[in-house]
PDB file of C-alpha atoms in Angstrom:
ATOM      1  CA  UNK A  13     -28.660  22.350 -13.501  1.00  0.00           C
ATOM      2  CA  UNK A  14     -27.541  18.701 -13.437  1.00  0.00           C
ATOM      3  CA  UNK A  15     -24.147  17.087 -12.822  1.00  0.00           C
ATOM      4  CA  UNK A  16     -23.162  13.681 -14.171  1.00  0.00           C
ATOM      5  CA  UNK A  17     -19.880  11.824 -13.902  1.00  0.00           C
ATOM      6  CA  UNK A  18     -19.134   8.815 -16.107  1.00  0.00           C
ATOM      7  CA  UNK A  19     -16.380   6.310 -15.322  1.00  0.00           C
ATOM      8  CA  UNK A  20     -15.336   4.086 -18.199  1.00  0.00           C
ATOM      9  CA  UNK A  21     -13.020   1.093 -17.748  1.00  0.00           C
ATOM     10  CA  UNK A  22     -11.227   0.220 -20.965  1.00  0.00           C
ATOM     11  CA  UNK A  23      -9.307  -2.808 -22.185  1.00  0.00           C
ATOM     12  CA  UNK A  24      -5.617  -2.141 -22.767  1.00  0.00           C
ATOM     13  CA  UNK A  25      -6.114  -2.093 -26.529  1.00  0.00           C
ATOM     14  CA  UNK A  26      -8.331   0.993 -26.138  1.00  0.00           C
ATOM     15  CA  UNK A  27      -5.813   3.081 -24.170  1.00  0.00           C
ATOM     16  CA  UNK A  28      -4.586   4.887 -27.349  1.00  0.00           C
ATOM     17  CA  UNK A  29      -8.210   5.898 -28.034  1.00  0.00           C
ATOM     18  CA  UNK A  30      -8.483   7.387 -24.531  1.00  0.00           C
ATOM     19  CA  UNK A  31      -5.232   9.322 -24.877  1.00  0.00           C
ATOM     20  CA  UNK A  32      -6.376  10.714 -28.224  1.00  0.00           C
ATOM     21  CA  UNK A  33      -9.726  11.695 -26.743  1.00  0.00           C
ATOM     22  CA  UNK A  34      -7.981  13.604 -23.965  1.00  0.00           C
ATOM     23  CA  UNK A  35      -6.471  15.752 -26.694  1.00  0.00           C
ATOM     24  CA  UNK A  36      -9.350  15.929 -29.187  1.00  0.00           C
ATOM     25  CA  UNK A  37     -12.555  15.047 -27.331  1.00  0.00           C
ATOM     26  CA  UNK A  38     -12.644  17.966 -24.919  1.00  0.00           C
ATOM     27  CA  UNK A  39     -14.038  20.418 -27.441  1.00  0.00           C
ATOM     28  CA  UNK A  40     -16.721  17.913 -28.446  1.00  0.00           C
ATOM     29  CA  UNK A  41     -17.721  17.527 -24.781  1.00  0.00           C
ATOM     30  CA  UNK A  42     -17.958  21.288 -24.282  1.00  0.00           C
ATOM     31  CA  UNK A  43     -20.093  21.616 -27.417  1.00  0.00           C
ATOM     32  CA  UNK A  44     -22.700  19.044 -26.372  1.00  0.00           C
ATOM     33  CA  UNK A  45     -26.202  20.499 -26.337  1.00  0.00           C
ATOM     34  CA  UNK A  46     -27.152  21.975 -22.976  1.00  0.00           C
ATOM     35  CA  UNK A  47     -23.687  21.498 -21.430  1.00  0.00           C
ATOM     36  CA  UNK A  48     -22.259  24.454 -19.495  1.00  0.00           C
ATOM     37  CA  UNK A  49     -19.111  22.731 -18.177  1.00  0.00           C
ATOM     38  CA  UNK A  50     -17.308  19.577 -19.306  1.00  0.00           C
ATOM     39  CA  UNK A  51     -14.066  17.818 -18.440  1.00  0.00           C
ATOM     40  CA  UNK A  52     -12.409  14.656 -19.728  1.00  0.00           C
ATOM     41  CA  UNK A  53     -10.315  13.248 -16.899  1.00  0.00           C
ATOM     42  CA  UNK A  54      -7.748  10.600 -16.232  1.00  0.00           C
ATOM     43  CA  UNK A  55      -8.010   8.699 -12.964  1.00  0.00           C
ATOM     44  CA  UNK A  56      -5.800   7.205 -10.279  1.00  0.00           C
ATOM     45  CA  UNK A  57      -6.355   4.159  -8.134  1.00  0.00           C
ATOM     46  CA  UNK A  58      -6.625   6.263  -4.978  1.00  0.00           C
ATOM     47  CA  UNK A  59      -3.813   4.392  -3.219  1.00  0.00           C
ATOM     48  CA  UNK A  60      -1.440   7.348  -3.048  1.00  0.00           C
ATOM     49  CA  UNK A  61      -2.963  10.289  -5.015  1.00  0.00           C
ATOM     50  CA  UNK A  62       0.423  10.942  -6.657  1.00  0.00           C
ATOM     51  CA  UNK A  63       1.442  10.692 -10.367  1.00  0.00           C
ATOM     52  CA  UNK A  64       2.508   7.052  -9.830  1.00  0.00           C
ATOM     53  CA  UNK A  65      -1.119   6.288  -8.956  1.00  0.00           C
ATOM     54  CA  UNK A  66      -2.387   6.664 -12.545  1.00  0.00           C
ATOM     55  CA  UNK A  67      -4.920   4.085 -13.735  1.00  0.00           C
ATOM     56  CA  UNK A  68      -4.575   4.091 -17.525  1.00  0.00           C
ATOM     57  CA  UNK A  69      -7.559   1.768 -17.954  1.00  0.00           C
ATOM     58  CA  UNK A  70     -10.108   3.991 -16.215  1.00  0.00           C
ATOM     59  CA  UNK A  71     -11.200   7.412 -17.503  1.00  0.00           C
ATOM     60  CA  UNK A  72     -13.877   9.906 -16.504  1.00  0.00           C
ATOM     61  CA  UNK A  73     -16.180  12.401 -18.185  1.00  0.00           C
ATOM     62  CA  UNK A  74     -17.735  15.128 -16.036  1.00  0.00           C
ATOM     63  CA  UNK A  75     -20.696  17.059 -17.443  1.00  0.00           C
ATOM     64  CA  UNK A  76     -22.725  19.937 -15.997  1.00  0.00           C
ATOM     65  CA  UNK A  77     -25.810  21.271 -17.740  1.00  0.00           C
ATOM     66  CA  UNK A  78     -29.474  20.754 -18.505  1.00  0.00           C
ATOM     67  CA  UNK A  79     -31.192  17.512 -19.599  1.00  0.00           C
ATOM     68  CA  UNK A  80     -27.999  15.483 -19.296  1.00  0.00           C
ATOM     69  CA  UNK A  81     -29.996  12.246 -19.507  1.00  0.00           C
ATOM     70  CA  UNK A  82     -30.466  13.029 -23.200  1.00  0.00           C
ATOM     71  CA  UNK A  83     -26.687  12.857 -23.695  1.00  0.00           C
ATOM     72  CA  UNK A  84     -26.442   9.170 -22.761  1.00  0.00           C
ATOM     73  CA  UNK A  85     -26.785   8.372 -26.446  1.00  0.00           C
ATOM     74  CA  UNK A  86     -24.646  11.258 -27.739  1.00  0.00           C
ATOM     75  CA  UNK A  87     -21.814  10.441 -30.130  1.00  0.00           C
ATOM     76  CA  UNK A  88     -19.206  11.270 -27.483  1.00  0.00           C
ATOM     77  CA  UNK A  89     -20.586   8.949 -24.809  1.00  0.00           C
ATOM     78  CA  UNK A  90     -21.367   6.272 -27.398  1.00  0.00           C
ATOM     79  CA  UNK A  91     -17.745   6.238 -28.591  1.00  0.00           C
ATOM     80  CA  UNK A  92     -16.465   5.638 -25.080  1.00  0.00           C
ATOM     81  CA  UNK A  93     -19.166   3.090 -24.333  1.00  0.00           C
ATOM     82  CA  UNK A  94     -18.357   1.102 -27.480  1.00  0.00           C
ATOM     83  CA  UNK A  95     -14.727   0.723 -26.376  1.00  0.00           C
ATOM     84  CA  UNK A  96     -15.246   0.089 -22.676  1.00  0.00           C
ATOM     85  CA  UNK A  97     -15.442  -3.006 -20.528  1.00  0.00           C
ATOM     86  CA  UNK A  98     -17.745  -1.375 -18.003  1.00  0.00           C
ATOM     87  CA  UNK A  99     -19.362   1.961 -17.177  1.00  0.00           C
ATOM     88  CA  UNK A 100     -20.423   3.679 -13.963  1.00  0.00           C
ATOM     89  CA  UNK A 101     -22.710   6.706 -14.094  1.00  0.00           C
ATOM     90  CA  UNK A 102     -23.201   9.033 -11.118  1.00  0.00           C
ATOM     91  CA  UNK A 103     -26.066  11.542 -11.221  1.00  0.00           C
ATOM     92  CA  UNK A 104     -25.415  14.262  -8.647  1.00  0.00           C
ATOM     93  CA  UNK A 105     -27.060  17.296  -7.042  1.00  0.00           C
ATOM     94  CA  UNK A 106     -24.647  19.972  -5.755  1.00  0.00           C
ATOM     95  CA  UNK A 107     -25.163  20.832  -2.088  1.00  0.00           C
ATOM     96  CA  UNK A 108     -22.084  23.048  -1.641  1.00  0.00           C
ATOM     97  CA  UNK A 109     -19.221  24.278  -3.803  1.00  0.00           C
ATOM     98  CA  UNK A 110     -16.297  26.554  -3.003  1.00  0.00           C
ATOM     99  CA  UNK A 111     -13.511  27.685  -5.314  1.00  0.00           C
ATOM    100  CA  UNK A 112     -12.800  27.629  -9.022  1.00  0.00           C
ATOM    101  CA  UNK A 113     -12.083  25.103 -11.763  1.00  0.00           C
ATOM    102  CA  UNK A 114     -10.410  26.552 -14.874  1.00  0.00           C
ATOM    103  CA  UNK A 115     -11.499  29.992 -13.729  1.00  0.00           C
ATOM    104  CA  UNK A 116     -15.150  28.964 -13.391  1.00  0.00           C
ATOM    105  CA  UNK A 117     -17.553  28.034 -10.597  1.00  0.00           C
ATOM    106  CA  UNK A 118     -19.242  25.140 -12.433  1.00  0.00           C
ATOM    107  CA  UNK A 119     -21.546  23.700  -9.767  1.00  0.00           C
ATOM    108  CA  UNK A 120     -24.648  25.756  -9.030  1.00  0.00           C
ATOM    109  CA  UNK A 121     -26.256  25.031  -5.654  1.00  0.00           C
ATOM    110  CA  UNK A 122     -29.994  25.477  -6.161  1.00  0.00           C
ATOM    111  CA  UNK A 123     -31.390  24.132  -2.881  1.00  0.00           C
ATOM    112  CA  UNK A 124     -30.343  24.157   0.754  1.00  0.00           C
ATOM    113  CA  UNK A 125     -32.051  20.812   1.394  1.00  0.00           C
ATOM    114  CA  UNK A 126     -29.621  18.420   3.081  1.00  0.00           C
ATOM    115  CA  UNK A 127     -29.172  14.889   1.716  1.00  0.00           C
ATOM    116  CA  UNK A 128     -30.353  11.892   3.731  1.00  0.00           C
ATOM    117  CA  UNK A 129     -28.299   9.244   1.928  1.00  0.00           C
ATOM    118  CA  UNK A 130     -24.920   8.843   0.170  1.00  0.00           C
ATOM    119  CA  UNK A 131     -22.894  11.901  -0.825  1.00  0.00           C
ATOM    120  CA  UNK A 132     -19.997  12.528  -3.191  1.00  0.00           C
ATOM    121  CA  UNK A 133     -17.052  14.877  -2.753  1.00  0.00           C
ATOM    122  CA  UNK A 134     -15.098  16.259  -5.702  1.00  0.00           C
ATOM    123  CA  UNK A 135     -11.874  18.172  -5.116  1.00  0.00           C
ATOM    124  CA  UNK A 136      -9.683  19.716  -7.776  1.00  0.00           C
ATOM    125  CA  UNK A 137      -6.493  21.771  -7.550  1.00  0.00           C
ATOM    126  CA  UNK A 138      -3.928  23.384  -9.804  1.00  0.00           C
ATOM    127  CA  UNK A 139      -0.675  22.580  -8.047  1.00  0.00           C
ATOM    128  CA  UNK A 140       2.140  25.122  -8.094  1.00  0.00           C
ATOM    129  CA  UNK A 141       5.213  23.537  -9.708  1.00  0.00           C
ATOM    130  CA  UNK A 142       7.515  24.987  -7.066  1.00  0.00           C
ATOM    131  CA  UNK A 143       5.651  23.222  -4.243  1.00  0.00           C
ATOM    132  CA  UNK A 144       4.864  19.895  -5.951  1.00  0.00           C
ATOM    133  CA  UNK A 145       7.498  17.697  -4.285  1.00  0.00           C
ATOM    134  CA  UNK A 146       6.750  19.025  -0.803  1.00  0.00           C
ATOM    135  CA  UNK A 147       3.021  18.528  -1.469  1.00  0.00           C
ATOM    136  CA  UNK A 148       3.377  14.885  -2.578  1.00  0.00           C
ATOM    137  CA  UNK A 149       5.545  14.109   0.451  1.00  0.00           C
ATOM    138  CA  UNK A 150       2.790  15.442   2.712  1.00  0.00           C
ATOM    139  CA  UNK A 151       0.061  13.223   1.252  1.00  0.00           C
ATOM    140  CA  UNK A 152       0.618   9.738   2.833  1.00  0.00           C
ATOM    141  CA  UNK A 153      -0.874  10.534   6.295  1.00  0.00           C
ATOM    142  CA  UNK A 154      -3.976  12.056   4.679  1.00  0.00           C
ATOM    143  CA  UNK A 155      -4.410   9.046   2.384  1.00  0.00           C
ATOM    144  CA  UNK A 156      -4.101   6.662   5.336  1.00  0.00           C
ATOM    145  CA  UNK A 157      -6.731   8.639   7.263  1.00  0.00           C
ATOM    146  CA  UNK A 158      -9.015   8.736   4.225  1.00  0.00           C
ATOM    147  CA  UNK A 159      -9.002   4.996   3.641  1.00  0.00           C
ATOM    148  CA  UNK A 160      -9.634   4.268   7.315  1.00  0.00           C
ATOM    149  CA  UNK A 161     -12.377   6.899   7.618  1.00  0.00           C
ATOM    150  CA  UNK A 162     -15.739   5.493   8.770  1.00  0.00           C
ATOM    151  CA  UNK A 163     -18.349   5.860   6.051  1.00  0.00           C
ATOM    152  CA  UNK A 164     -16.001   5.990   3.057  1.00  0.00           C
ATOM    153  CA  UNK A 165     -17.304   3.759   0.256  1.00  0.00           C
ATOM    154  CA  UNK A 166     -14.725   4.471  -2.450  1.00  0.00           C
ATOM    155  CA  UNK A 167     -12.163   7.078  -3.500  1.00  0.00           C
ATOM    156  CA  UNK A 168     -10.121   7.633  -6.664  1.00  0.00           C
ATOM    157  CA  UNK A 169      -7.912  10.336  -8.083  1.00  0.00           C
ATOM    158  CA  UNK A 170      -9.082  12.428 -11.027  1.00  0.00           C
ATOM    159  CA  UNK A 171      -7.331  15.036 -13.136  1.00  0.00           C
ATOM    160  CA  UNK A 172      -6.927  16.668 -16.529  1.00  0.00           C
ATOM    161  CA  UNK A 173      -3.221  15.760 -16.380  1.00  0.00           C
ATOM    162  CA  UNK A 174      -1.190  13.365 -14.199  1.00  0.00           C
ATOM    163  CA  UNK A 175       1.009  16.189 -12.916  1.00  0.00           C
ATOM    164  CA  UNK A 176      -0.119  19.610 -11.728  1.00  0.00           C
ATOM    165  CA  UNK A 177      -3.870  19.269 -12.327  1.00  0.00           C
ATOM    166  CA  UNK A 178      -5.272  16.796  -9.875  1.00  0.00           C
ATOM    167  CA  UNK A 179      -8.212  16.038  -7.675  1.00  0.00           C
ATOM    168  CA  UNK A 180     -10.302  13.378  -5.981  1.00  0.00           C
ATOM    169  CA  UNK A 181     -13.690  11.768  -6.380  1.00  0.00           C
ATOM    170  CA  UNK A 182     -14.993  10.046  -3.255  1.00  0.00           C
ATOM    171  CA  UNK A 183     -18.280   8.394  -2.335  1.00  0.00           C
ATOM    172  CA  UNK A 184     -19.487   8.434   1.286  1.00  0.00           C
ATOM    173  CA  UNK A 185     -22.255   6.698   3.216  1.00  0.00           C
ATOM    174  CA  UNK A 186     -23.685  10.047   4.341  1.00  0.00           C
ATOM    175  CA  UNK A 187     -22.822  13.718   4.771  1.00  0.00           C
ATOM    176  CA  UNK A 188     -21.932  13.294   8.437  1.00  0.00           C
ATOM    177  CA  UNK A 189     -19.174  10.805   7.552  1.00  0.00           C
ATOM    178  CA  UNK A 190     -17.692  13.154   4.979  1.00  0.00           C
ATOM    179  CA  UNK A 191     -17.792  16.130   7.338  1.00  0.00           C
ATOM    180  CA  UNK A 192     -16.184  14.096  10.118  1.00  0.00           C
ATOM    181  CA  UNK A 193     -13.220  13.271   7.893  1.00  0.00           C
ATOM    182  CA  UNK A 194     -12.946  16.792   6.476  1.00  0.00           C
ATOM    183  CA  UNK A 195     -13.163  18.697   9.749  1.00  0.00           C
ATOM    184  CA  UNK A 196     -12.085  16.301  12.506  1.00  0.00           C
ATOM    185  CA  UNK A 197      -9.324  14.139  11.002  1.00  0.00           C
ATOM    186  CA  UNK A 198      -5.926  15.222  12.388  1.00  0.00           C
ATOM    187  CA  UNK A 199      -4.013  14.502   9.164  1.00  0.00           C
ATOM    188  CA  UNK A 200      -6.543  16.322   7.024  1.00  0.00           C
ATOM    189  CA  UNK A 201      -6.564  19.325   9.353  1.00  0.00           C
ATOM    190  CA  UNK A 202      -2.763  19.394   9.202  1.00  0.00           C
ATOM    191  CA  UNK A 203      -2.946  19.313   5.393  1.00  0.00           C
ATOM    192  CA  UNK A 204      -5.381  22.252   5.412  1.00  0.00           C
ATOM    193  CA  UNK A 205      -2.977  24.208   7.617  1.00  0.00           C
ATOM    194  CA  UNK A 206      -0.069  23.360   5.281  1.00  0.00           C
ATOM    195  CA  UNK A 207      -2.121  24.516   2.291  1.00  0.00           C
ATOM    196  CA  UNK A 208      -2.349  27.960   3.845  1.00  0.00           C
ATOM    197  CA  UNK A 209       1.269  27.899   5.033  1.00  0.00           C
ATOM    198  CA  UNK A 210       2.930  26.712   1.816  1.00  0.00           C
ATOM    199  CA  UNK A 211       0.365  28.019  -0.702  1.00  0.00           C
ATOM    200  CA  UNK A 212       0.302  24.689  -2.583  1.00  0.00           C
ATOM    201  CA  UNK A 213      -2.293  25.704  -5.174  1.00  0.00           C
ATOM    202  CA  UNK A 214      -2.853  28.469  -7.692  1.00  0.00           C
ATOM    203  CA  UNK A 215      -6.504  27.348  -7.951  1.00  0.00           C
ATOM    204  CA  UNK A 216      -8.643  24.953  -5.947  1.00  0.00           C
ATOM    205  CA  UNK A 217     -12.211  23.712  -5.622  1.00  0.00           C
ATOM    206  CA  UNK A 218     -14.107  21.588  -3.108  1.00  0.00           C
ATOM    207  CA  UNK A 219     -17.675  20.493  -3.836  1.00  0.00           C
ATOM    208  CA  UNK A 220     -20.173  18.156  -2.156  1.00  0.00           C
ATOM    209  CA  UNK A 221     -23.089  16.457  -3.884  1.00  0.00           C
ATOM    210  CA  UNK A 222     -26.096  14.364  -3.041  1.00  0.00           C
ATOM    211  CA  UNK A 223     -25.960  11.073  -4.932  1.00  0.00           C
ATOM    212  CA  UNK A 224     -29.233  10.978  -6.840  1.00  0.00           C
ATOM    213  CA  UNK A 225     -28.498   7.771  -8.725  1.00  0.00           C
ATOM    214  CA  UNK A 226     -25.602   5.425  -9.426  1.00  0.00           C
ATOM    215  CA  UNK A 227     -25.826   2.974 -12.301  1.00  0.00           C
ATOM    216  CA  UNK A 228     -23.354   0.252 -13.295  1.00  0.00           C
ATOM    217  CA  UNK A 229     -23.240  -1.265 -16.771  1.00  0.00           C
ATOM    218  CA  UNK A 230     -21.035  -4.181 -17.803  1.00  0.00           C
ATOM    219  CA  UNK A 231     -20.347  -3.996 -21.535  1.00  0.00           C
ATOM    220  CA  UNK A 232     -20.015  -7.117 -23.635  1.00  0.00           C
ATOM    221  CA  UNK A 233     -18.570  -6.716 -27.124  1.00  0.00           C
TER     222      UNK A 233
END
């Protein structure tokens, strides 16, 4: 089972296309041949991981399934590619996954082999409306720790909606760097304790991946 995440950066004139695809393109993504799980996602800049962080020019498509390389020329991906300024493609191998996304456990860990190079973390949570304000107020110390964490290469927000359904996509130099932030950072440990105390989420998922390949494509139209 393969996992691929596409990031498309769009010119402002293509933002209406992206918004329409968020409403209409999800079924097409789920119906792609060999795909067992698919999500069209908005993104955030990663500066605050709150609704004000939204980046309306960058959008993501997450696919899980078999022979995903064959889908690079599918009609769905081609439509996004034709309207984008640039594209990043991350090919990933799950090394651990805990929790649920839309009631499913999408990432199947097939090998216990540990990665030697860069790793990716994907988090996703369904935030309880009653705890949203308290949750967003608790974020700044964690964000500050994240961006100063040794080994972090990049981090953005991802989500099916700007409010209530949110997550993160982060790229790390190695697994040790990611684990150090996750398990040793004071702010992150405090946030974990608050998650249990305040019951922020009705659903949550945390997954780690080996980065098999990252490709960048500037698009000239």
